[in-house]
XYZ file of C-alpha atoms in Angstrom:
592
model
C -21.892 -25.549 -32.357
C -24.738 -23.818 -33.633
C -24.050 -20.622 -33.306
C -20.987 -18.428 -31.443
C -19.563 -19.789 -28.471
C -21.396 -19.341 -25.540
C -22.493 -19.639 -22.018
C -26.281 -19.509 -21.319
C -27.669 -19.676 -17.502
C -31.352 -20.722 -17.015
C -33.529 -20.043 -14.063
C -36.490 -21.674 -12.564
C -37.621 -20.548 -9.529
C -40.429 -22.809 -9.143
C -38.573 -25.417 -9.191
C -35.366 -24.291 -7.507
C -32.938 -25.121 -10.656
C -29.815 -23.334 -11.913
C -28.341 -24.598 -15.200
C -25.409 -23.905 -16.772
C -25.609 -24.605 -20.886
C -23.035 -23.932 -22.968
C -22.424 -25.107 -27.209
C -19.186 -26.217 -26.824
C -18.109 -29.476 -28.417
C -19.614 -31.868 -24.957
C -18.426 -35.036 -23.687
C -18.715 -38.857 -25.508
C -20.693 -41.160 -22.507
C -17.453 -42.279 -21.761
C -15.600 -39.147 -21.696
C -18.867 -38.800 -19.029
C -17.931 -41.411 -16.806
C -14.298 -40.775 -16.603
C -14.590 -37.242 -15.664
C -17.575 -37.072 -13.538
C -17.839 -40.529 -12.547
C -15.058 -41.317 -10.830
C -15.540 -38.051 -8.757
C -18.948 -39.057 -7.752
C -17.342 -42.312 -6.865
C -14.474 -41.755 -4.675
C -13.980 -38.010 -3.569
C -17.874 -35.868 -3.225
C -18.663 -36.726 0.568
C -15.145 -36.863 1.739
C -14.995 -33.211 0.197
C -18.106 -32.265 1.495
C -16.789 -33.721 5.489
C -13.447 -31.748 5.163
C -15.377 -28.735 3.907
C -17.953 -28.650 6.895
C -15.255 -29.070 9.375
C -15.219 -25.971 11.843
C -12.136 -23.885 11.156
C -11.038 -20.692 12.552
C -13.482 -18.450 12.222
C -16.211 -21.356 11.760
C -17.942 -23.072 9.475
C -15.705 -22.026 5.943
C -18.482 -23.859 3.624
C -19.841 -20.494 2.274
C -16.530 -18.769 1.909
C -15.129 -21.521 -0.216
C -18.766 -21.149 -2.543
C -17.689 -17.374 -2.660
C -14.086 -18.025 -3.218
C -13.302 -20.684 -4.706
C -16.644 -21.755 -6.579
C -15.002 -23.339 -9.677
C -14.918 -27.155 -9.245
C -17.403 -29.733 -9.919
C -17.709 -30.969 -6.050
C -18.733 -27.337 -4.654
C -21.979 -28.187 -6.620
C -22.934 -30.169 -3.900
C -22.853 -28.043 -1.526
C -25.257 -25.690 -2.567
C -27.496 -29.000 -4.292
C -29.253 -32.010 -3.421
C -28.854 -33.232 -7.104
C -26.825 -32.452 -9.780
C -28.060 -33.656 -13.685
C -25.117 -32.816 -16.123
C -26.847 -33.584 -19.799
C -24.090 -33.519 -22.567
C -23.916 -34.439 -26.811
C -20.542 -34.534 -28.291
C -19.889 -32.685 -31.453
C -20.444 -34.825 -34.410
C -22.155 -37.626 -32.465
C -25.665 -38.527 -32.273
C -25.758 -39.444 -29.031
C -27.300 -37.553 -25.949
C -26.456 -39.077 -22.537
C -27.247 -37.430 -19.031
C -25.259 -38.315 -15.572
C -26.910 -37.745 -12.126
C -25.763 -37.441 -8.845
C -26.962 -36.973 -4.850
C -23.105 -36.802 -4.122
C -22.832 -39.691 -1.841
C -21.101 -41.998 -3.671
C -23.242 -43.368 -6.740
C -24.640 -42.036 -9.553
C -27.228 -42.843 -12.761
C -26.280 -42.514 -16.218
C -28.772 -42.776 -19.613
C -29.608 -41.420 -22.555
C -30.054 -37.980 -22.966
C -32.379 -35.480 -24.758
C -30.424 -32.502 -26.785
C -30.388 -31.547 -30.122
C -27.358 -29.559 -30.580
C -23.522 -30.698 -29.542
C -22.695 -29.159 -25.246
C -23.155 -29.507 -21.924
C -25.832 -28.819 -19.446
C -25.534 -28.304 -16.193
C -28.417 -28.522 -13.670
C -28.126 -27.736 -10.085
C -31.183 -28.779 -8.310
C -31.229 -26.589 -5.257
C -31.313 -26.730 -1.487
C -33.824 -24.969 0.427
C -31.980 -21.550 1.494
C -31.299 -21.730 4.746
C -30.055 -18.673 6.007
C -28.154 -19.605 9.183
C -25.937 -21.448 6.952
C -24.697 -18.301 4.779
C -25.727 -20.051 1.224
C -27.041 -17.460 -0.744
C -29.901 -17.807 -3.129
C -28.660 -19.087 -6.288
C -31.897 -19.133 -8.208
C -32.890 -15.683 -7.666
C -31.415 -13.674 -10.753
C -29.794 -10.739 -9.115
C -28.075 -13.059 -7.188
C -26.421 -14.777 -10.381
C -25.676 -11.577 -12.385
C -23.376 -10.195 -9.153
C -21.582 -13.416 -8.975
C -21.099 -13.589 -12.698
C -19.963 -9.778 -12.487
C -17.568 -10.799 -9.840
C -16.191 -13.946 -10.547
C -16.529 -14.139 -14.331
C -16.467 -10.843 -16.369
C -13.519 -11.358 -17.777
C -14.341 -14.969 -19.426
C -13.513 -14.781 -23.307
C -17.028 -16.287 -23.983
C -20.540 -14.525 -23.004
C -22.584 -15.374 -20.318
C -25.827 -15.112 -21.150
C -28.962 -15.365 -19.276
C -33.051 -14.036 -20.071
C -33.607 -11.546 -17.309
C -37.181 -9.552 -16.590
C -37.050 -5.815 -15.834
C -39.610 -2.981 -15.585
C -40.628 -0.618 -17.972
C -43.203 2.660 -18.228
C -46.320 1.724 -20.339
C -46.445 4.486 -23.155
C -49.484 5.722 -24.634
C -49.823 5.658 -28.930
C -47.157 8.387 -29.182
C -44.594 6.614 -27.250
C -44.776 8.995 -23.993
C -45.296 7.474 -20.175
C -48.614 7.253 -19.282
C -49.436 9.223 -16.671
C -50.853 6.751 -14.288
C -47.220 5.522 -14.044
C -48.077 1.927 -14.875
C -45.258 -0.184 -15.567
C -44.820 -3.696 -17.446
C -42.118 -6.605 -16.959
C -40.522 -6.698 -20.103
C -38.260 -10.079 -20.269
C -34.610 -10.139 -23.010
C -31.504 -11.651 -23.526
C -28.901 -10.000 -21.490
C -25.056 -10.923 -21.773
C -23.324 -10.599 -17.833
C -19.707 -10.628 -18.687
C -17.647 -7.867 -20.208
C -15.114 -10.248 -21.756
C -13.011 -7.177 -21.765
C -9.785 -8.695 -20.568
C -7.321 -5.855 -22.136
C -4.184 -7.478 -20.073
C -4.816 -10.378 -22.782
C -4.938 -8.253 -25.997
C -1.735 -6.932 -27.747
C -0.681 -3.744 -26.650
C -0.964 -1.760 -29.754
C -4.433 -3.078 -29.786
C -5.777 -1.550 -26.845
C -5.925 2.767 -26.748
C -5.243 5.090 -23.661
C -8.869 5.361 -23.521
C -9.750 1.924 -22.960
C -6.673 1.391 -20.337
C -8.610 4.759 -18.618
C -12.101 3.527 -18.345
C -10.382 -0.214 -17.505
C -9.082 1.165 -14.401
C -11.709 3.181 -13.294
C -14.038 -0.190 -14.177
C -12.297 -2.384 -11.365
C -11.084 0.778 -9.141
C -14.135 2.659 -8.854
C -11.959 5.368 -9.000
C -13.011 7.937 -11.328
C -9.491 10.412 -11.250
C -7.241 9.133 -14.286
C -4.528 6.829 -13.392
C -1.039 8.792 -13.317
C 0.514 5.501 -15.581
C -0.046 1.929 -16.659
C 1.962 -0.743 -16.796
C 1.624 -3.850 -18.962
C 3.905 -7.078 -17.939
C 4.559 -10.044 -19.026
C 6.243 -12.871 -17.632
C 6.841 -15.412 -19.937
C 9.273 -18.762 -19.370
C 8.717 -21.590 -17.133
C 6.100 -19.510 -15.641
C 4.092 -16.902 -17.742
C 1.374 -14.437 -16.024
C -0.147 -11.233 -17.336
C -0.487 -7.766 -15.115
C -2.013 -4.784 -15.920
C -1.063 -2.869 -13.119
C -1.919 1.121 -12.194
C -0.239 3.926 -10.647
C -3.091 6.501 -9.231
C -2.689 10.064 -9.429
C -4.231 10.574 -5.985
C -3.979 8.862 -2.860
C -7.136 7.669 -1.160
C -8.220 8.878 1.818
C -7.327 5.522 3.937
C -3.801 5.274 2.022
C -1.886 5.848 5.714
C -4.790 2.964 7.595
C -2.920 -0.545 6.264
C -5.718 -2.493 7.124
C -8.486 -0.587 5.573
C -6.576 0.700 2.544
C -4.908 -2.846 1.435
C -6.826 -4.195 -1.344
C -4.141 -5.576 -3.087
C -4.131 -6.681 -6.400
C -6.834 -8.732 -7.873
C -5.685 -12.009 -8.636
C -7.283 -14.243 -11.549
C -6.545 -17.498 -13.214
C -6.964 -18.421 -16.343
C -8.922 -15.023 -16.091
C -11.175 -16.548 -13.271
C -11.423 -14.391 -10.352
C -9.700 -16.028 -7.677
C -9.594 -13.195 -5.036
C -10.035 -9.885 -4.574
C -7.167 -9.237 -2.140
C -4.005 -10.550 -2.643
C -1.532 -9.117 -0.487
C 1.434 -11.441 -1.580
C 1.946 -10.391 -4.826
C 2.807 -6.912 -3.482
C 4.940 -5.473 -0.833
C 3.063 -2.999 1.442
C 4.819 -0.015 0.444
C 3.526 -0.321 -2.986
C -0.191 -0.530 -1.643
C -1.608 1.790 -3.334
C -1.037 -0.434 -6.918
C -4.013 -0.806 -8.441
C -4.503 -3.542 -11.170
C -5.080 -7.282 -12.232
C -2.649 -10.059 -12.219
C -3.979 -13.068 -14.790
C -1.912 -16.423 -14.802
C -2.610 -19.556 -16.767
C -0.032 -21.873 -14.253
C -1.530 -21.220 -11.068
C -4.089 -23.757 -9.925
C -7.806 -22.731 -9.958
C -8.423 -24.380 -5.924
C -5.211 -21.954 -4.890
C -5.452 -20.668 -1.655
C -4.383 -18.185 0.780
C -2.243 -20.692 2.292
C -0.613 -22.051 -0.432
C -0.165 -18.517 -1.888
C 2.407 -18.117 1.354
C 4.609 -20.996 0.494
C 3.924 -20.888 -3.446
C 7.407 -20.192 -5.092
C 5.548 -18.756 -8.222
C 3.507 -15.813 -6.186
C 7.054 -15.185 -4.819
C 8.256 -15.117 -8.508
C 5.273 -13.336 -9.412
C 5.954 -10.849 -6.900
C 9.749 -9.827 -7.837
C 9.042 -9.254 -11.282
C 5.907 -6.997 -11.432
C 7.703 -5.061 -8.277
C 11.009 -4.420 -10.687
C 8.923 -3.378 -13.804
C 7.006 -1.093 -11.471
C 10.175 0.452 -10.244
C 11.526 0.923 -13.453
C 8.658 2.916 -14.733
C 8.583 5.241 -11.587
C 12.438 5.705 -12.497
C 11.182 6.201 -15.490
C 8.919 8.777 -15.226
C 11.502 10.589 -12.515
C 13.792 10.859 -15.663
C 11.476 11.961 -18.021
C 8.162 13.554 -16.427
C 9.439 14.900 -13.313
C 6.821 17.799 -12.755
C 4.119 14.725 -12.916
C 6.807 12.365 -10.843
C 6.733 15.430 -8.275
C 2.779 15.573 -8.180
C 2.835 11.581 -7.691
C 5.521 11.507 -4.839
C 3.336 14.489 -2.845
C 0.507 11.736 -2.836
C 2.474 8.922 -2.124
C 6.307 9.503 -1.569
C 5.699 9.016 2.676
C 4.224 4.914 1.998
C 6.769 4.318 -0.628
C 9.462 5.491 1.900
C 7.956 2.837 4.054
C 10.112 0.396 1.829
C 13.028 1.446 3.314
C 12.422 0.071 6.409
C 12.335 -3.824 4.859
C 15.484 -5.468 5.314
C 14.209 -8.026 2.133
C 13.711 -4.847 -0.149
C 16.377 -3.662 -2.256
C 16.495 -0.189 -0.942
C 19.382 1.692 -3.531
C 16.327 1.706 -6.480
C 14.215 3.085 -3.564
C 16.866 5.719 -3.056
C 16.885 6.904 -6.549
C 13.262 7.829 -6.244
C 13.456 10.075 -2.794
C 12.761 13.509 -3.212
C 12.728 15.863 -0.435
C 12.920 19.766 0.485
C 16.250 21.266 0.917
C 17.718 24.276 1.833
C 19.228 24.797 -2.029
C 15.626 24.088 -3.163
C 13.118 26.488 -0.961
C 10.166 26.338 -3.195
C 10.641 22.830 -4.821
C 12.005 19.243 -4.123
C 15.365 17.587 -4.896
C 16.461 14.110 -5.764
C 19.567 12.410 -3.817
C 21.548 12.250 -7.365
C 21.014 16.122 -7.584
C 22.236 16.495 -3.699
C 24.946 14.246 -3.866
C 26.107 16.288 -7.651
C 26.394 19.260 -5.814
C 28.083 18.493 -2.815
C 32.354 19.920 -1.982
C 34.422 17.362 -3.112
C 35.246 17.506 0.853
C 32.390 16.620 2.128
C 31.584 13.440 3.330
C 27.984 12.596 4.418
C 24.820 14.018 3.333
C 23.406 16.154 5.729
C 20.096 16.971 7.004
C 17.395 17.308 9.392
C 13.747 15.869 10.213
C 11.270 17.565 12.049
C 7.073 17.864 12.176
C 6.955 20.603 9.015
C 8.892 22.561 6.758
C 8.669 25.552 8.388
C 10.191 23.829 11.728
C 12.928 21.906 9.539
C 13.875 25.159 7.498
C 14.375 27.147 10.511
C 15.913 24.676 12.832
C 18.867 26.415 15.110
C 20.265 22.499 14.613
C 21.567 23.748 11.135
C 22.708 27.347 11.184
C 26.603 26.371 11.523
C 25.900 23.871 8.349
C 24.221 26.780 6.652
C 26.763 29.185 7.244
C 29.484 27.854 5.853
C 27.645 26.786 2.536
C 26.626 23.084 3.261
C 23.450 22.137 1.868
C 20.759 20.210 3.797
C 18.148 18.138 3.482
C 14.892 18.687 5.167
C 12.498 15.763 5.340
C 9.061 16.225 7.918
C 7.450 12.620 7.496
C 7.023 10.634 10.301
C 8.451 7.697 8.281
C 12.154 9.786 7.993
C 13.020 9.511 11.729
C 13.052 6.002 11.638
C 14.435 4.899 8.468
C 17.262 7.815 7.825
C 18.631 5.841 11.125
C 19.134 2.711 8.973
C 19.739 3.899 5.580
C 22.524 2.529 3.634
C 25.204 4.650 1.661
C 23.930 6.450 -1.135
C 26.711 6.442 -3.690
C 29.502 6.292 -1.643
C 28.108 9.010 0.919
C 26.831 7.949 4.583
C 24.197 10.103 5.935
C 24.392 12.505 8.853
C 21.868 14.333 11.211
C 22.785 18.180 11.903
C 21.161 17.310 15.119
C 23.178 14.518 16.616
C 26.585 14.084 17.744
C 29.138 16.501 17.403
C 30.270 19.208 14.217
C 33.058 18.470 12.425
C 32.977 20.970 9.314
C 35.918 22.308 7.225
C 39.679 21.441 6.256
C 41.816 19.775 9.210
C 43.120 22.762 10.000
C 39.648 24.727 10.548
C 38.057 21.516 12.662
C 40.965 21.656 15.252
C 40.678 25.289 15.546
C 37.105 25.109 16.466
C 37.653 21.805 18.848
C 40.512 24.945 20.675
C 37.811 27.824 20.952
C 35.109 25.420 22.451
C 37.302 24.110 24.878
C 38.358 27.420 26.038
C 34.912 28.699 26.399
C 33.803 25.218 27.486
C 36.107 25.672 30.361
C 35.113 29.433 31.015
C 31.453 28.041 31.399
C 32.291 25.484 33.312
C 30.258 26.627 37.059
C 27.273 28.220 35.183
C 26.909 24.918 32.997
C 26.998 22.613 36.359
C 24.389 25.237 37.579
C 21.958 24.855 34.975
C 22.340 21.293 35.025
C 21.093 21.278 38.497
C 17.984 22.706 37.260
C 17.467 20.701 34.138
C 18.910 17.221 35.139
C 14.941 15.983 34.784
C 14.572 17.259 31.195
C 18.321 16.662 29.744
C 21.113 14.473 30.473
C 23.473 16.986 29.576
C 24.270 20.613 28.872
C 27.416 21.677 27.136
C 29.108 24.408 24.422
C 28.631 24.010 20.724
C 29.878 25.662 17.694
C 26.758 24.388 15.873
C 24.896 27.437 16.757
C 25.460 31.032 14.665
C 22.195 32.843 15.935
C 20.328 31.017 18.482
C 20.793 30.337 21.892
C 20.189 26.967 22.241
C 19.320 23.832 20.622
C 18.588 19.975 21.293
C 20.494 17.503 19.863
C 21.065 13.685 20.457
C 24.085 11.415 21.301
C 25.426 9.423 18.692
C 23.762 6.575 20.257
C 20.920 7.524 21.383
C 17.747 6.570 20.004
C 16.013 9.539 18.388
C 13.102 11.252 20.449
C 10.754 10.493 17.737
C 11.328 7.263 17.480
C 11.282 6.616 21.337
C 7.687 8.514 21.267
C 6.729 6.343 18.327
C 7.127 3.163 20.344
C 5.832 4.539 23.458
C 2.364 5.029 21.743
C 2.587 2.068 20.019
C 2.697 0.624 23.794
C 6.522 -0.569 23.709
C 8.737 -0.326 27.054
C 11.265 2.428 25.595
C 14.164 3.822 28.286
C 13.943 7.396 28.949
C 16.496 8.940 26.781
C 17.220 12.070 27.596
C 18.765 14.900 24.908
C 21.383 17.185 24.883
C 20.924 20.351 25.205
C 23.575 23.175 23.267
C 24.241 26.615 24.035
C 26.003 28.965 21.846
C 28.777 30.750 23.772
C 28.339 33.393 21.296
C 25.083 34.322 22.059
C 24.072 37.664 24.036
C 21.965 35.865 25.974
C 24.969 33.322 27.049
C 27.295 35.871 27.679
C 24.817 37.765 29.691
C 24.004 34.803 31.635
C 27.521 34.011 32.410
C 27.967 37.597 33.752
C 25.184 37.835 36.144
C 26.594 34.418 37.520
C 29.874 35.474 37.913
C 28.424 38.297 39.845
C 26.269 35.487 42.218
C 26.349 32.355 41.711
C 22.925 31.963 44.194
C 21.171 33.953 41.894
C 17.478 32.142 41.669
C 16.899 34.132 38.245
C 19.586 31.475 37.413
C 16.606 28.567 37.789
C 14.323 30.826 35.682
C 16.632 31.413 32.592
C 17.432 27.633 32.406
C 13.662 26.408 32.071
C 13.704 29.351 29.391
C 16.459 27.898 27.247
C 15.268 24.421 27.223
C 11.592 25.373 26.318
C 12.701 27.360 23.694
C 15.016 24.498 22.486
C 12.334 22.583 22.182
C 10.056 25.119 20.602
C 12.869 25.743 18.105
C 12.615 22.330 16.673
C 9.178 21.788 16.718
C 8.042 20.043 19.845
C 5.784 20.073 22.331
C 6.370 21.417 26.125
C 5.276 19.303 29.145
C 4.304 22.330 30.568
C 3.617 25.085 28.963
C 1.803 27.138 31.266
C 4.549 27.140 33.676
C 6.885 28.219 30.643
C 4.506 30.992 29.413
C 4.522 32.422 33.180
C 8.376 32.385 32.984
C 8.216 34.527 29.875
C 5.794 36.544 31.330
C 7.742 37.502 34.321
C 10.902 38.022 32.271
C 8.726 40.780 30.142
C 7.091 42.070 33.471
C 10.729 42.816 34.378
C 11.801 44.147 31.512
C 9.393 46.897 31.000
């Protein structure tokens, strides 16, 4: 070569040509006819027939130009002749090949002076019904360059024509605002592929602007991560953790961009969703690998045992630096779960994910922790040696979780609970495994067992002596709630409320049955429990005016009461809360 190594693209618009020169070392003329030859030969207009063949979706010529552009027969599809003029290094030989594509070509001598290749695209007529862009208009070849090549370890060069003010003789715009085309050599390509370069090589700074280069994002990333997978399969990732979620993190469809895949650091696609779970969507980064094939598809990425390989390893080294940075930066590893701790909770509702690392990394409020969050290792550390499950409670906020009557008894006697308020919680705490040895509990379904032996049966005693006290007024206000619950009984779960919700053991939660309801799935009406505290003024009260008449219609009044405020208490909504507020307002009118 003459001079560094090189790509140079020339355009001629008057002539509709696009060619591709490069110095390297070029072909012999029969190096020539093996490699372009027998493609022009045997395999250029059966491409072209299987390429033009209407898909789903339709025609998929263009896409597989913008995809997939990196093999000699997509030249035809975007020419009517392609000229490919070459001189190998230390030979004195030029010789040019030319093809139509349908089978035949021409070969002869050549005319270059210096050792390369050039390749000359001689253009179709755009036709815009057919999608093909323009390829000999310049701004169209810098954006694909940008897009498909940037990261090539060579330069891409090509003479591009911009405007500039005229200046006057002391180098000031003129006034009249003329302008001139000024014409200079412009290199496309960044060649900046950092994932390539040895760590210790490569400063904060540059991994900064890198990310914000192919993000667009212009916060600093929280962390980067460089892997490596070397062995029967090697591939490069430089992969980012944001510091702040974008605003269509929660919309899959919109926010899944994937990871940018390249090969051999080609661009290959933009989008690859297989080389990341979608809990870990908001990854940002590049993965570069020299074994994949350069024609790889979205299909084959499916069903290619390499992307699956691909995928295991740069999801356990991204794991292990969030564990990481939970050990060892945990006021930033607080700030990063706040922005994305609900989507990677959504990992725990895989059955293919390994869900104990996932575990590790919950945080969540607690009733121990009122201004800050707490890991399940720090829950599980401070637990009674007694107790058995970890306990807690989900709900729409903090403010309802914190305060939920569901949790008083818990409270009371010391137990500490957890208080998570993402929608996300309802459904997976229903399928979470054991967390080092300890099962997990809702304070709001099934019954309370709390204490030594001795204290539980105690309890079980006094409930069933009130339970059978109650017996008429709880059959009564039954009568009037057998729409809204399924059930109304005693509980020593309550310390200072009234009442409370709770489910069966069985029962689907209520969240979850509203969750599939608006997600249009046929759900059976599952009705809660609702628990009064025989404790309560309001019980006892209630019991007394019964026992003075049973008939009384106040009766009707007070039992719509204690189920709205139920489900008030743990931050619902009322079917009908007018009729509720005219309850209360009668019950005040009477009272004053």
């Amino acid at each position: 070569p003459s001079d560094e190594l090189h790509v140079r693209l020339e355009l001629d618009k008057s002539v509709r040509t696009l060619s591709i020169v490069d110095n390297g070392i070029g072909m012999s003329r029969e190096e020539l006819i093996e490699n372009l030859g027998t493609i022009a030969k045997s395999g250029t207009a059966e491409f072209l027939k299987n390429a033009k063949r209407p898909q789903s979706g339709g025609n998929v010529m263009p896409d597989l130009i913008g995809q997939f552009g990196v093999g000699f027969y997509a030249s035809f599809m975007v020419a009517d002749r392609v000229s490919v003029t070459t001189k190998r290094a230390g030979s004195d030989e030029a010789v040019t090949w030319e093809s139509e594509g349908e089978g035949s070509y021409r070969i002869g001598d050549g005319n270059r002076d210096d050792s390369g290749t050039t390749v000359t695209l001689h253009l179709k007529t755009v036709d815009g019904d057919a999608g093909i862009k323009d390829y000999a208009d310049e701004w169209v070849v810098k954006e694909i360059v940008k897009l498909y090549s940037d990261f090539v370890a060579y330069p891409i060069k090509m003479e591009t024509t911009r405007q500039e003010a005229e200046t006057d003789d002391d180098g000031k715009p003129k006034e009249d605002g003329a302008t001139k085309s000024v014409t200079s050599d412009e290199t496309l390509n960044s060649m900046k592929a950092i994932w390539s370069r040895p760590r210790d090589e490569v400063s904060d700074d540059e991994y900064k602007e890198f990310y914000k280069h192919i993000t667009h994002d212009w916060n600093e990333p929280l962390e980067h991560i460089y892997a490596h997978l070397e062995g029967t399969l090697e591939a490069r990732a430089l992969l980012y953790i944001p510091s702040k979620a974008p605003m269509d993190l929660y919309y899959r469809e919109m926010s899944y961009r994937g990871l940018q895949l390249y090969v051999k650091r080609v661009f290959i696609m933009d989008e690859c969703r297989d080389l990341m779970p979608v809990h870990l969507r908001f990854i940002k980064g590049i993965v570069d690998s020299e074994d994949l094939s350069l024609n790889v598809s979205r299909e084959l990425l499916q069903q290619d045992r390499q992307i699956t390989a691909i995928r295991k390893f740069l999801v356990r080294k991204i794991m292990d630096t969030l564990k990481k940075l939970k050990q060892s930066r945990i006021e930033e590893y607080k700030g990063f779960w706040t922005q994305f701790g609900p989507v990677l909770k959504e990992g725990l509702l895989s059955w293919e994910e390994n869900k104990e690392p996932l575990l590790e990394l919950v945080l969540t409020f607690s009733s121990e922790k009122p201004d800050g969050l707490t890991s399940l290792e720090e829950y599980v550390t401070r637990m009674p040696a007694t107790q058995e499950a970890i306990y807690y409670v989900t709900g729409p906020n903090l403010t309802a979780v914190r305060n939920t009557p569901q949790a008083e008894v818990f409270l009371q006697q010391g137990y500490e609970v957890l208080f998570f308020t993402d929608p996300v919680d309802d459904v997976w705490l229903q399928q979470a495994p054991e967390f080092r040895g300890k099962k997990w509990q809702s304070v709001g379904r099934g019954d309370v067992s709390l204490g030594t032996e001795d204290e539980q049966k105690k309890a079980e005693e006094d409930l069933k002596q009130h339970a059978d006290s109650h017996k008429d007024l709880l059959d009564a206000l039954h009568q009037h709630l057998k729409d809204e619950v399924k059930e109304i009984r005693l509980t020593n779960r309550l310390t200072s409320s009234a009442a409370c919700l709770v489910s069966g053991t069985d029962d689907i939660a209520a969240p979850i049955a509203e969750m599939l309801r608006r997600a249009g799935q046929e759900v059976p009406d599952v009705k809660q429990i609702l628990e009064l505290n025989p404790n309560h003024e309001i019980v006892k009260k209630l019991q007394a005016r019964f026992d003075k008449d049973s008939n009384d219609s106040a009766v009707a009044d007070y039992a719509k009461l204690l189920f709205g405020q139920a489900v008030l208490a743990e931050g619902g909504q009322l079917t009908d809360p007018a009729d509720f507020s005219k309850r209360v307002a009668n019950l005040m009118a009477k009272g004053l």
